[in-house]
Amino acid sequence: MYILDIKEKMGGSGDVLANVEVVPLDKSSSSPLETGDHRQLESRMAIHATPSKLQFSGHETFPLRQLWLRKAYFAVADSDDSTAVFSDEAAVGHFGVGKNMVSAIRHWALATDVLVEGAAGALELGEIGNFLFGANGLDNYLERPATCWLIHWQLAGRAQRSTTWYWLFNRMTHQTFDRETVVADLSELVADRRLRASATTLKRDVEVCLRCYLTRRDGREADDAAEPLLAELGLITEGPSGIFQFRRGAQPSLPDAVFAFALAEFWDRWEQMTGSSQNTLSFEAIAHDYGSPGRVFKLDESSVADRLLNLEALTHGTFRWSDSAGLRQVSRTRLLSRKGAFDLLRKAYGR
C-alpha cells in the first residue's frame, strides 16, 4: 500500500499530520462547465482538500468488479476473526481467486465504505455495506444504476483510498485527455509536495482508474461479471490513439436521491473543512467546486439546475432551491442527520 505523508505547516510545529494534502483552486484552467463567476465561489468556499490519505495503489492493478463488494461484506459478516479474512491461507479458497486478487477485493471494500478498519487491524461492516447488503439491504447483487452512481461517489467524491479518481473527476478540466496528461499532473502534485511516488506506480493507478469506467474489449474472464462495475455509467469513453473523453450531460440514470445524498455529504464536508455552519450554498459551489456533485457526476449546468428544482419535494423541505434577482442558491431549513441522509438515499431504490 502506497500512502503519502506530509508535514503540517500551521503553527510552525513541524509535527506530522498524517496523509493530509491541500489542493488550491486552479484559477488558470477552465472548460464549458467550469466557466462562470468563480469570484463568488472562491470568496465563499474554503480551499478544498483532497482526502486525508493520498493513495496510489492497493488494487493490485485489478479494476472493481460487480460481485467483489458483496463477497467482501459477507466474508467479514460471517467471520469470527475479521483480521484473518483476507490474509490467512483459506482466503484464496474462500474467494476463489488468487492472492493478489484477494488483496484487491479488500482494497475496494475499504475504498467504498463497504468495510472499515477498526482497532488492531480488525475489519468492520461499513455504512455503505450495511445499506446495500445488511438485513434490509437494498441491492444485494449491485444490479441497480443507483448503486453504481453511489460507488462512483465514494471513489471520486469521498475518495478515501482513491486519489487518482478524485483528481481525474475534479481536477481534469478539459473534455478530452490522455493517460500521459493525468500521470504528469499527479507527478507534479507529488513533486510540489516534495514527496515520492514512482512513475510506474502512478501509471498503474491511472490505468486501473480508467479501466474501471471502460467496457472490456477482449472478452476474457467470465467470472464475477467481469465487466467493471462502473463501466455502465458511461462517464468515460475511449477514442483513437489513446484519447479519452468525459461524457458530460444530464446523466439520466443518476437518481435525484443519489444526487441529494451527495449534496448533503458535500455540504457536511465543507462545514468540517471551514469549521463553520452555513444555511445556504451557492449554485456555483454545487456545480463547480472540487468534490461537488456537479463535478463528480459530470453534470452540465442546466442538469444541475434541473435537479436542484426537485430538491424541496424530495427532501420534504430540508433543501430549498431559489433563483431570484440573479442569486441562485440552495437553502437548508434544518440539519440532516446521518440517518436522515441514508433515508433520503433509500428513495433512489423506491423505498
PDB file of N, CA and C in Angstrom, residues 19-118:
ATOM      1  N   ASN A  19      -0.960  12.075   6.217  1.00  0.00           N
ATOM      2  CA  ASN A  19      -1.651  11.865   4.950  1.00  0.00           C
ATOM      3  C   ASN A  19      -2.583  12.997   4.535  1.00  0.00           C
ATOM      4  N   VAL A  20      -2.262  14.226   4.905  1.00  0.00           N
ATOM      5  CA  VAL A  20      -3.128  15.337   4.525  1.00  0.00           C
ATOM      6  C   VAL A  20      -2.487  16.132   3.408  1.00  0.00           C
ATOM      7  N   GLU A  21      -3.290  16.515   2.416  1.00  0.00           N
ATOM      8  CA  GLU A  21      -2.781  17.287   1.281  1.00  0.00           C
ATOM      9  C   GLU A  21      -3.854  18.274   0.865  1.00  0.00           C
ATOM     10  N   VAL A  22      -3.492  19.556   0.805  1.00  0.00           N
ATOM     11  CA  VAL A  22      -4.456  20.588   0.466  1.00  0.00           C
ATOM     12  C   VAL A  22      -4.289  20.982  -0.987  1.00  0.00           C
ATOM     13  N   VAL A  23      -5.393  21.026  -1.717  1.00  0.00           N
ATOM     14  CA  VAL A  23      -5.375  21.344  -3.141  1.00  0.00           C
ATOM     15  C   VAL A  23      -5.873  22.769  -3.338  1.00  0.00           C
ATOM     16  N   PRO A  24      -5.059  23.667  -3.864  1.00  0.00           N
ATOM     17  CA  PRO A  24      -5.517  25.031  -4.108  1.00  0.00           C
ATOM     18  C   PRO A  24      -6.414  25.102  -5.327  1.00  0.00           C
ATOM     19  N   LEU A  25      -7.285  26.095  -5.354  1.00  0.00           N
ATOM     20  CA  LEU A  25      -8.105  26.312  -6.532  1.00  0.00           C
ATOM     21  C   LEU A  25      -7.228  26.721  -7.699  1.00  0.00           C
ATOM     22  N   ASP A  26      -7.430  26.117  -8.825  1.00  0.00           N
ATOM     23  CA  ASP A  26      -6.646  26.400 -10.022  1.00  0.00           C
ATOM     24  C   ASP A  26      -7.369  27.464 -10.839  1.00  0.00           C
ATOM     25  N   LYS A  27      -6.888  28.705 -10.786  1.00  0.00           N
ATOM     26  CA  LYS A  27      -7.579  29.802 -11.443  1.00  0.00           C
ATOM     27  C   LYS A  27      -7.245  29.893 -12.926  1.00  0.00           C
ATOM     28  N   SER A  28      -6.284  29.099 -13.378  1.00  0.00           N
ATOM     29  CA  SER A  28      -5.829  29.260 -14.755  1.00  0.00           C
ATOM     30  C   SER A  28      -6.557  28.379 -15.739  1.00  0.00           C
ATOM     31  N   SER A  29      -7.319  27.402 -15.240  1.00  0.00           N
ATOM     32  CA  SER A  29      -7.942  26.448 -16.148  1.00  0.00           C
ATOM     33  C   SER A  29      -9.438  26.659 -16.177  1.00  0.00           C
ATOM     34  N   SER A  30     -10.039  26.353 -17.319  1.00  0.00           N
ATOM     35  CA  SER A  30     -11.485  26.474 -17.440  1.00  0.00           C
ATOM     36  C   SER A  30     -11.971  25.531 -18.516  1.00  0.00           C
ATOM     37  N   SER A  31     -13.266  25.275 -18.501  1.00  0.00           N
ATOM     38  CA  SER A  31     -13.923  24.457 -19.512  1.00  0.00           C
ATOM     39  C   SER A  31     -15.334  24.977 -19.626  1.00  0.00           C
ATOM     40  N   PRO A  32     -16.152  24.464 -20.574  1.00  0.00           N
ATOM     41  CA  PRO A  32     -17.524  24.953 -20.665  1.00  0.00           C
ATOM     42  C   PRO A  32     -18.283  24.847 -19.358  1.00  0.00           C
ATOM     43  N   LEU A  33     -18.006  23.837 -18.547  1.00  0.00           N
ATOM     44  CA  LEU A  33     -18.703  23.698 -17.280  1.00  0.00           C
ATOM     45  C   LEU A  33     -18.115  24.614 -16.220  1.00  0.00           C
ATOM     46  N   GLU A  34     -16.773  24.743 -16.210  1.00  0.00           N
ATOM     47  CA  GLU A  34     -16.146  25.456 -15.120  1.00  0.00           C
ATOM     48  C   GLU A  34     -16.142  26.971 -15.297  1.00  0.00           C
ATOM     49  N   THR A  35     -16.549  27.479 -16.490  1.00  0.00           N
ATOM     50  CA  THR A  35     -16.595  28.921 -16.659  1.00  0.00           C
ATOM     51  C   THR A  35     -17.722  29.505 -15.839  1.00  0.00           C
ATOM     52  N   GLY A  36     -17.735  30.840 -15.699  1.00  0.00           N
ATOM     53  CA  GLY A  36     -18.742  31.483 -14.868  1.00  0.00           C
ATOM     54  C   GLY A  36     -18.065  32.343 -13.828  1.00  0.00           C
ATOM     55  N   ASP A  37     -18.820  32.842 -12.910  1.00  0.00           N
ATOM     56  CA  ASP A  37     -18.284  33.763 -11.921  1.00  0.00           C
ATOM     57  C   ASP A  37     -17.656  32.998 -10.775  1.00  0.00           C
ATOM     58  N   HIS A  38     -16.352  32.721 -10.899  1.00  0.00           N
ATOM     59  CA  HIS A  38     -15.650  31.988  -9.856  1.00  0.00           C
ATOM     60  C   HIS A  38     -15.299  32.890  -8.676  1.00  0.00           C
ATOM     61  N   ARG A  39     -15.403  34.201  -8.852  1.00  0.00           N
ATOM     62  CA  ARG A  39     -15.028  35.083  -7.757  1.00  0.00           C
ATOM     63  C   ARG A  39     -15.914  34.846  -6.538  1.00  0.00           C
ATOM     64  N   GLN A  40     -17.224  34.673  -6.774  1.00  0.00           N
ATOM     65  CA  GLN A  40     -18.123  34.406  -5.661  1.00  0.00           C
ATOM     66  C   GLN A  40     -17.789  33.073  -5.015  1.00  0.00           C
ATOM     67  N   LEU A  41     -17.542  32.066  -5.864  1.00  0.00           N
ATOM     68  CA  LEU A  41     -17.205  30.740  -5.351  1.00  0.00           C
ATOM     69  C   LEU A  41     -15.956  30.791  -4.486  1.00  0.00           C
ATOM     70  N   GLU A  42     -14.903  31.429  -4.980  1.00  0.00           N
ATOM     71  CA  GLU A  42     -13.639  31.430  -4.267  1.00  0.00           C
ATOM     72  C   GLU A  42     -13.716  32.250  -2.989  1.00  0.00           C
ATOM     73  N   SER A  43     -14.599  33.252  -2.954  1.00  0.00           N
ATOM     74  CA  SER A  43     -14.710  34.054  -1.754  1.00  0.00           C
ATOM     75  C   SER A  43     -15.518  33.363  -0.670  1.00  0.00           C
ATOM     76  N   ARG A  44     -16.404  32.443  -1.082  1.00  0.00           N
ATOM     77  CA  ARG A  44     -17.290  31.821  -0.105  1.00  0.00           C
ATOM     78  C   ARG A  44     -16.855  30.425   0.299  1.00  0.00           C
ATOM     79  N   MET A  45     -16.152  29.765  -0.579  1.00  0.00           N
ATOM     80  CA  MET A  45     -15.778  28.383  -0.286  1.00  0.00           C
ATOM     81  C   MET A  45     -14.330  28.304   0.174  1.00  0.00           C
ATOM     82  N   ALA A  46     -14.089  27.441   1.140  1.00  0.00           N
ATOM     83  CA  ALA A  46     -12.720  27.240   1.599  1.00  0.00           C
ATOM     84  C   ALA A  46     -11.941  26.478   0.552  1.00  0.00           C
ATOM     85  N   ILE A  47     -10.621  26.566   0.627  1.00  0.00           N
ATOM     86  CA  ILE A  47      -9.786  25.744  -0.237  1.00  0.00           C
ATOM     87  C   ILE A  47     -10.117  24.286   0.054  1.00  0.00           C
ATOM     88  N   HIS A  48     -10.482  23.560  -0.992  1.00  0.00           N
ATOM     89  CA  HIS A  48     -10.988  22.197  -0.809  1.00  0.00           C
ATOM     90  C   HIS A  48      -9.824  21.209  -0.746  1.00  0.00           C
ATOM     91  N   ALA A  49      -9.827  20.372   0.234  1.00  0.00           N
ATOM     92  CA  ALA A  49      -8.717  19.441   0.434  1.00  0.00           C
ATOM     93  C   ALA A  49      -8.997  18.109  -0.227  1.00  0.00           C
ATOM     94  N   THR A  50      -7.927  17.455  -0.613  1.00  0.00           N
ATOM     95  CA  THR A  50      -8.058  16.068  -1.026  1.00  0.00           C
ATOM     96  C   THR A  50      -8.271  15.226   0.219  1.00  0.00           C
ATOM     97  N   PRO A  51      -8.647  13.948   0.068  1.00  0.00           N
ATOM     98  CA  PRO A  51      -8.873  13.101   1.242  1.00  0.00           C
ATOM     99  C   PRO A  51      -7.651  13.007   2.150  1.00  0.00           C
ATOM    100  N   SER A  52      -7.867  12.525   3.346  1.00  0.00           N
ATOM    101  CA  SER A  52      -6.802  12.505   4.346  1.00  0.00           C
ATOM    102  C   SER A  52      -5.652  11.581   3.966  1.00  0.00           C
ATOM    103  N   LYS A  53      -5.901  10.608   3.117  1.00  0.00           N
ATOM    104  CA  LYS A  53      -4.842   9.702   2.676  1.00  0.00           C
ATOM    105  C   LYS A  53      -4.697   9.790   1.157  1.00  0.00           C
ATOM    106  N   LEU A  54      -3.490  10.103   0.732  1.00  0.00           N
ATOM    107  CA  LEU A  54      -3.194  10.066  -0.700  1.00  0.00           C
ATOM    108  C   LEU A  54      -2.655   8.682  -1.021  1.00  0.00           C
ATOM    109  N   GLN A  55      -3.374   7.960  -1.818  1.00  0.00           N
ATOM    110  CA  GLN A  55      -3.021   6.563  -2.060  1.00  0.00           C
ATOM    111  C   GLN A  55      -3.109   6.252  -3.541  1.00  0.00           C
ATOM    112  N   PHE A  56      -2.072   5.606  -4.039  1.00  0.00           N
ATOM    113  CA  PHE A  56      -1.999   5.302  -5.462  1.00  0.00           C
ATOM    114  C   PHE A  56      -1.884   3.803  -5.741  1.00  0.00           C
ATOM    115  N   SER A  57      -2.181   2.983  -4.787  1.00  0.00           N
ATOM    116  CA  SER A  57      -2.128   1.538  -5.017  1.00  0.00           C
ATOM    117  C   SER A  57      -2.992   0.839  -3.992  1.00  0.00           C
ATOM    118  N   GLY A  58      -2.961  -0.502  -4.027  1.00  0.00           N
ATOM    119  CA  GLY A  58      -3.786  -1.317  -3.140  1.00  0.00           C
ATOM    120  C   GLY A  58      -4.710  -2.225  -3.925  1.00  0.00           C
ATOM    121  N   HIS A  59      -5.020  -1.831  -5.149  1.00  0.00           N
ATOM    122  CA  HIS A  59      -5.926  -2.608  -6.001  1.00  0.00           C
ATOM    123  C   HIS A  59      -5.218  -3.724  -6.755  1.00  0.00           C
ATOM    124  N   GLU A  60      -3.896  -3.788  -6.638  1.00  0.00           N
ATOM    125  CA  GLU A  60      -3.121  -4.839  -7.313  1.00  0.00           C
ATOM    126  C   GLU A  60      -3.375  -4.860  -8.819  1.00  0.00           C
ATOM    127  N   THR A  61      -3.697  -3.704  -9.377  1.00  0.00           N
ATOM    128  CA  THR A  61      -3.978  -3.468 -10.807  1.00  0.00           C
ATOM    129  C   THR A  61      -5.285  -4.108 -11.284  1.00  0.00           C
ATOM    130  N   PHE A  62      -6.188  -4.478 -10.375  1.00  0.00           N
ATOM    131  CA  PHE A  62      -7.478  -5.053 -10.766  1.00  0.00           C
ATOM    132  C   PHE A  62      -8.583  -4.018 -10.597  1.00  0.00           C
ATOM    133  N   PRO A  63      -9.329  -3.690 -11.657  1.00  0.00           N
ATOM    134  CA  PRO A  63     -10.484  -2.796 -11.509  1.00  0.00           C
ATOM    135  C   PRO A  63     -11.573  -3.457 -10.660  1.00  0.00           C
ATOM    136  N   LEU A  64     -12.443  -2.635 -10.110  1.00  0.00           N
ATOM    137  CA  LEU A  64     -13.534  -3.129  -9.274  1.00  0.00           C
ATOM    138  C   LEU A  64     -14.542  -3.913 -10.109  1.00  0.00           C
ATOM    139  N   ARG A  65     -14.844  -5.130  -9.653  1.00  0.00           N
ATOM    140  CA  ARG A  65     -15.821  -5.972 -10.339  1.00  0.00           C
ATOM    141  C   ARG A  65     -17.130  -6.035  -9.559  1.00  0.00           C
ATOM    142  N   GLN A  66     -18.159  -6.488 -10.228  1.00  0.00           N
ATOM    143  CA  GLN A  66     -19.512  -6.369  -9.707  1.00  0.00           C
ATOM    144  C   GLN A  66     -19.731  -7.086  -8.378  1.00  0.00           C
ATOM    145  N   LEU A  67     -19.300  -8.316  -8.234  1.00  0.00           N
ATOM    146  CA  LEU A  67     -19.639  -9.099  -7.053  1.00  0.00           C
ATOM    147  C   LEU A  67     -18.610  -9.000  -5.931  1.00  0.00           C
ATOM    148  N   TRP A  68     -17.527  -8.302  -6.135  1.00  0.00           N
ATOM    149  CA  TRP A  68     -16.475  -8.272  -5.129  1.00  0.00           C
ATOM    150  C   TRP A  68     -16.920  -7.633  -3.825  1.00  0.00           C
ATOM    151  N   LEU A  69     -17.683  -6.564  -3.891  1.00  0.00           N
ATOM    152  CA  LEU A  69     -18.083  -5.877  -2.663  1.00  0.00           C
ATOM    153  C   LEU A  69     -19.010  -6.756  -1.828  1.00  0.00           C
ATOM    154  N   ARG A  70     -19.899  -7.460  -2.484  1.00  0.00           N
ATOM    155  CA  ARG A  70     -20.784  -8.385  -1.768  1.00  0.00           C
ATOM    156  C   ARG A  70     -19.967  -9.484  -1.091  1.00  0.00           C
ATOM    157  N   LYS A  71     -19.018 -10.048  -1.826  1.00  0.00           N
ATOM    158  CA  LYS A  71     -18.185 -11.112  -1.260  1.00  0.00           C
ATOM    159  C   LYS A  71     -17.420 -10.631  -0.039  1.00  0.00           C
ATOM    160  N   ALA A  72     -16.854  -9.420  -0.130  1.00  0.00           N
ATOM    161  CA  ALA A  72     -16.082  -8.879   0.983  1.00  0.00           C
ATOM    162  C   ALA A  72     -16.972  -8.661   2.201  1.00  0.00           C
ATOM    163  N   TYR A  73     -18.149  -8.122   1.989  1.00  0.00           N
ATOM    164  CA  TYR A  73     -19.062  -7.826   3.095  1.00  0.00           C
ATOM    165  C   TYR A  73     -19.428  -9.096   3.852  1.00  0.00           C
ATOM    166  N   PHE A  74     -19.872 -10.109   3.135  1.00  0.00           N
ATOM    167  CA  PHE A  74     -20.334 -11.315   3.810  1.00  0.00           C
ATOM    168  C   PHE A  74     -19.181 -12.142   4.367  1.00  0.00           C
ATOM    169  N   ALA A  75     -18.000 -12.023   3.772  1.00  0.00           N
ATOM    170  CA  ALA A  75     -16.845 -12.709   4.346  1.00  0.00           C
ATOM    171  C   ALA A  75     -16.554 -12.180   5.741  1.00  0.00           C
ATOM    172  N   VAL A  76     -16.654 -10.874   5.929  1.00  0.00           N
ATOM    173  CA  VAL A  76     -16.423 -10.282   7.255  1.00  0.00           C
ATOM    174  C   VAL A  76     -17.629 -10.516   8.163  1.00  0.00           C
ATOM    175  N   ALA A  77     -18.830 -10.373   7.619  1.00  0.00           N
ATOM    176  CA  ALA A  77     -20.036 -10.557   8.426  1.00  0.00           C
ATOM    177  C   ALA A  77     -20.122 -11.963   9.005  1.00  0.00           C
ATOM    178  N   ASP A  78     -19.628 -12.955   8.267  1.00  0.00           N
ATOM    179  CA  ASP A  78     -19.732 -14.356   8.693  1.00  0.00           C
ATOM    180  C   ASP A  78     -18.488 -14.854   9.416  1.00  0.00           C
ATOM    181  N   SER A  79     -17.511 -13.998   9.628  1.00  0.00           N
ATOM    182  CA  SER A  79     -16.244 -14.430  10.207  1.00  0.00           C
ATOM    183  C   SER A  79     -16.196 -14.188  11.713  1.00  0.00           C
ATOM    184  N   ASP A  80     -15.500 -15.078  12.403  1.00  0.00           N
ATOM    185  CA  ASP A  80     -15.254 -14.898  13.833  1.00  0.00           C
ATOM    186  C   ASP A  80     -13.984 -14.103  14.080  1.00  0.00           C
ATOM    187  N   ASP A  81     -13.156 -13.977  13.052  1.00  0.00           N
ATOM    188  CA  ASP A  81     -11.901 -13.230  13.174  1.00  0.00           C
ATOM    189  C   ASP A  81     -11.691 -12.421  11.903  1.00  0.00           C
ATOM    190  N   SER A  82     -12.163 -11.187  11.913  1.00  0.00           N
ATOM    191  CA  SER A  82     -12.111 -10.381  10.702  1.00  0.00           C
ATOM    192  C   SER A  82     -10.690 -10.003  10.308  1.00  0.00           C
ATOM    193  N   THR A  83      -9.736 -10.086  11.235  1.00  0.00           N
ATOM    194  CA  THR A  83      -8.358  -9.737  10.895  1.00  0.00           C
ATOM    195  C   THR A  83      -7.735 -10.746   9.943  1.00  0.00           C
ATOM    196  N   ALA A  84      -8.306 -11.953   9.903  1.00  0.00           N
ATOM    197  CA  ALA A  84      -7.717 -13.025   9.087  1.00  0.00           C
ATOM    198  C   ALA A  84      -8.482 -13.293   7.800  1.00  0.00           C
ATOM    199  N   VAL A  85      -9.575 -12.580   7.577  1.00  0.00           N
ATOM    200  CA  VAL A  85     -10.451 -12.883   6.436  1.00  0.00           C
ATOM    201  C   VAL A  85      -9.703 -12.828   5.105  1.00  0.00           C
ATOM    202  N   PHE A  86      -8.840 -11.826   4.953  1.00  0.00           N
ATOM    203  CA  PHE A  86      -8.154 -11.639   3.680  1.00  0.00           C
ATOM    204  C   PHE A  86      -6.687 -12.057   3.723  1.00  0.00           C
ATOM    205  N   SER A  87      -6.241 -12.583   4.847  1.00  0.00           N
ATOM    206  CA  SER A  87      -4.812 -12.854   4.985  1.00  0.00           C
ATOM    207  C   SER A  87      -4.451 -14.303   5.238  1.00  0.00           C
ATOM    208  N   ASP A  88      -5.369 -15.100   5.743  1.00  0.00           N
ATOM    209  CA  ASP A  88      -4.988 -16.477   6.050  1.00  0.00           C
ATOM    210  C   ASP A  88      -4.974 -17.329   4.785  1.00  0.00           C
ATOM    211  N   GLU A  89      -4.483 -18.537   4.916  1.00  0.00           N
ATOM    212  CA  GLU A  89      -4.327 -19.423   3.764  1.00  0.00           C
ATOM    213  C   GLU A  89      -5.662 -19.800   3.135  1.00  0.00           C
ATOM    214  N   ALA A  90      -6.732 -19.749   3.943  1.00  0.00           N
ATOM    215  CA  ALA A  90      -8.038 -20.149   3.423  1.00  0.00           C
ATOM    216  C   ALA A  90      -8.677 -19.083   2.559  1.00  0.00           C
ATOM    217  N   ALA A  91      -8.130 -17.856   2.574  1.00  0.00           N
ATOM    218  CA  ALA A  91      -8.757 -16.758   1.853  1.00  0.00           C
ATOM    219  C   ALA A  91      -8.822 -17.022   0.347  1.00  0.00           C
ATOM    220  N   VAL A  92      -7.749 -17.571  -0.202  1.00  0.00           N
ATOM    221  CA  VAL A  92      -7.714 -17.845  -1.635  1.00  0.00           C
ATOM    222  C   VAL A  92      -8.825 -18.815  -2.019  1.00  0.00           C
ATOM    223  N   GLY A  93      -8.977 -19.862  -1.217  1.00  0.00           N
ATOM    224  CA  GLY A  93     -10.025 -20.830  -1.492  1.00  0.00           C
ATOM    225  C   GLY A  93     -11.417 -20.258  -1.281  1.00  0.00           C
ATOM    226  N   HIS A  94     -11.562 -19.456  -0.240  1.00  0.00           N
ATOM    227  CA  HIS A  94     -12.876 -18.892   0.074  1.00  0.00           C
ATOM    228  C   HIS A  94     -13.360 -17.970  -1.034  1.00  0.00           C
ATOM    229  N   PHE A  95     -12.494 -17.111  -1.523  1.00  0.00           N
ATOM    230  CA  PHE A  95     -12.898 -16.156  -2.562  1.00  0.00           C
ATOM    231  C   PHE A  95     -12.789 -16.740  -3.962  1.00  0.00           C
ATOM    232  N   GLY A  96     -12.070 -17.825  -4.105  1.00  0.00           N
ATOM    233  CA  GLY A  96     -11.948 -18.469  -5.406  1.00  0.00           C
ATOM    234  C   GLY A  96     -11.108 -17.707  -6.397  1.00  0.00           C
ATOM    235  N   VAL A  97     -10.157 -16.912  -5.891  1.00  0.00           N
ATOM    236  CA  VAL A  97      -9.275 -16.126  -6.758  1.00  0.00           C
ATOM    237  C   VAL A  97      -7.863 -16.185  -6.190  1.00  0.00           C
ATOM    238  N   GLY A  98      -6.905 -15.617  -6.925  1.00  0.00           N
ATOM    239  CA  GLY A  98      -5.525 -15.614  -6.469  1.00  0.00           C
ATOM    240  C   GLY A  98      -5.287 -14.654  -5.316  1.00  0.00           C
ATOM    241  N   LYS A  99      -4.106 -14.754  -4.734  1.00  0.00           N
ATOM    242  CA  LYS A  99      -3.758 -13.953  -3.551  1.00  0.00           C
ATOM    243  C   LYS A  99      -3.827 -12.457  -3.834  1.00  0.00           C
ATOM    244  N   ASN A 100      -3.293 -12.034  -4.973  1.00  0.00           N
ATOM    245  CA  ASN A 100      -3.326 -10.609  -5.299  1.00  0.00           C
ATOM    246  C   ASN A 100      -4.748 -10.100  -5.483  1.00  0.00           C
ATOM    247  N   MET A 101      -5.597 -10.945  -6.043  1.00  0.00           N
ATOM    248  CA  MET A 101      -6.977 -10.528  -6.245  1.00  0.00           C
ATOM    249  C   MET A 101      -7.721 -10.457  -4.914  1.00  0.00           C
ATOM    250  N   VAL A 102      -7.378 -11.310  -3.979  1.00  0.00           N
ATOM    251  CA  VAL A 102      -7.948 -11.228  -2.630  1.00  0.00           C
ATOM    252  C   VAL A 102      -7.615  -9.868  -2.017  1.00  0.00           C
ATOM    253  N   SER A 103      -6.363  -9.447  -2.162  1.00  0.00           N
ATOM    254  CA  SER A 103      -5.957  -8.130  -1.653  1.00  0.00           C
ATOM    255  C   SER A 103      -6.737  -7.019  -2.332  1.00  0.00           C
ATOM    256  N   ALA A 104      -6.994  -7.192  -3.637  1.00  0.00           N
ATOM    257  CA  ALA A 104      -7.759  -6.180  -4.373  1.00  0.00           C
ATOM    258  C   ALA A 104      -9.196  -6.087  -3.857  1.00  0.00           C
ATOM    259  N   ILE A 105      -9.799  -7.221  -3.563  1.00  0.00           N
ATOM    260  CA  ILE A 105     -11.169  -7.224  -3.031  1.00  0.00           C
ATOM    261  C   ILE A 105     -11.223  -6.463  -1.717  1.00  0.00           C
ATOM    262  N   ARG A 106     -10.249  -6.703  -0.870  1.00  0.00           N
ATOM    263  CA  ARG A 106     -10.183  -5.979   0.406  1.00  0.00           C
ATOM    264  C   ARG A 106     -10.048  -4.470   0.175  1.00  0.00           C
ATOM    265  N   HIS A 107      -9.163  -4.114  -0.731  1.00  0.00           N
ATOM    266  CA  HIS A 107      -8.938  -2.698  -1.027  1.00  0.00           C
ATOM    267  C   HIS A 107     -10.224  -2.020  -1.478  1.00  0.00           C
ATOM    268  N   TRP A 108     -10.927  -2.616  -2.420  1.00  0.00           N
ATOM    269  CA  TRP A 108     -12.120  -1.980  -2.958  1.00  0.00           C
ATOM    270  C   TRP A 108     -13.225  -1.887  -1.911  1.00  0.00           C
ATOM    271  N   ALA A 109     -13.334  -2.888  -1.056  1.00  0.00           N
ATOM    272  CA  ALA A 109     -14.340  -2.830   0.008  1.00  0.00           C
ATOM    273  C   ALA A 109     -14.060  -1.686   0.975  1.00  0.00           C
ATOM    274  N   LEU A 110     -12.789  -1.455   1.277  1.00  0.00           N
ATOM    275  CA  LEU A 110     -12.426  -0.349   2.155  1.00  0.00           C
ATOM    276  C   LEU A 110     -12.563   0.999   1.456  1.00  0.00           C
ATOM    277  N   ALA A 111     -12.251   1.045   0.184  1.00  0.00           N
ATOM    278  CA  ALA A 111     -12.314   2.302  -0.572  1.00  0.00           C
ATOM    279  C   ALA A 111     -13.744   2.798  -0.750  1.00  0.00           C
ATOM    280  N   THR A 112     -14.711   1.895  -0.703  1.00  0.00           N
ATOM    281  CA  THR A 112     -16.105   2.263  -0.945  1.00  0.00           C
ATOM    282  C   THR A 112     -16.945   2.273   0.323  1.00  0.00           C
ATOM    283  N   ASP A 113     -16.328   2.096   1.485  1.00  0.00           N
ATOM    284  CA  ASP A 113     -17.019   2.108   2.772  1.00  0.00           C
ATOM    285  C   ASP A 113     -17.947   0.905   2.941  1.00  0.00           C
ATOM    286  N   VAL A 114     -17.729  -0.132   2.167  1.00  0.00           N
ATOM    287  CA  VAL A 114     -18.429  -1.390   2.426  1.00  0.00           C
ATOM    288  C   VAL A 114     -17.864  -2.012   3.696  1.00  0.00           C
ATOM    289  N   LEU A 115     -16.558  -1.887   3.877  1.00  0.00           N
ATOM    290  CA  LEU A 115     -15.883  -2.257   5.119  1.00  0.00           C
ATOM    291  C   LEU A 115     -15.100  -1.065   5.638  1.00  0.00           C
ATOM    292  N   VAL A 116     -14.838  -1.062   6.935  1.00  0.00           N
ATOM    293  CA  VAL A 116     -13.985  -0.036   7.541  1.00  0.00           C
ATOM    294  C   VAL A 116     -12.982  -0.737   8.445  1.00  0.00           C
ATOM    295  N   GLU A 117     -11.846  -0.094   8.633  1.00  0.00           N
ATOM    296  CA  GLU A 117     -10.819  -0.631   9.515  1.00  0.00           C
ATOM    297  C   GLU A 117     -11.063  -0.174  10.938  1.00  0.00           C
ATOM    298  N   GLY A 118     -11.089  -1.133  11.850  1.00  0.00           N
ATOM    299  CA  GLY A 118     -11.245  -0.823  13.256  1.00  0.00           C
ATOM    300  C   GLY A 118      -9.921  -0.922  13.979  1.00  0.00           C
TER     301      GLY A 118
END
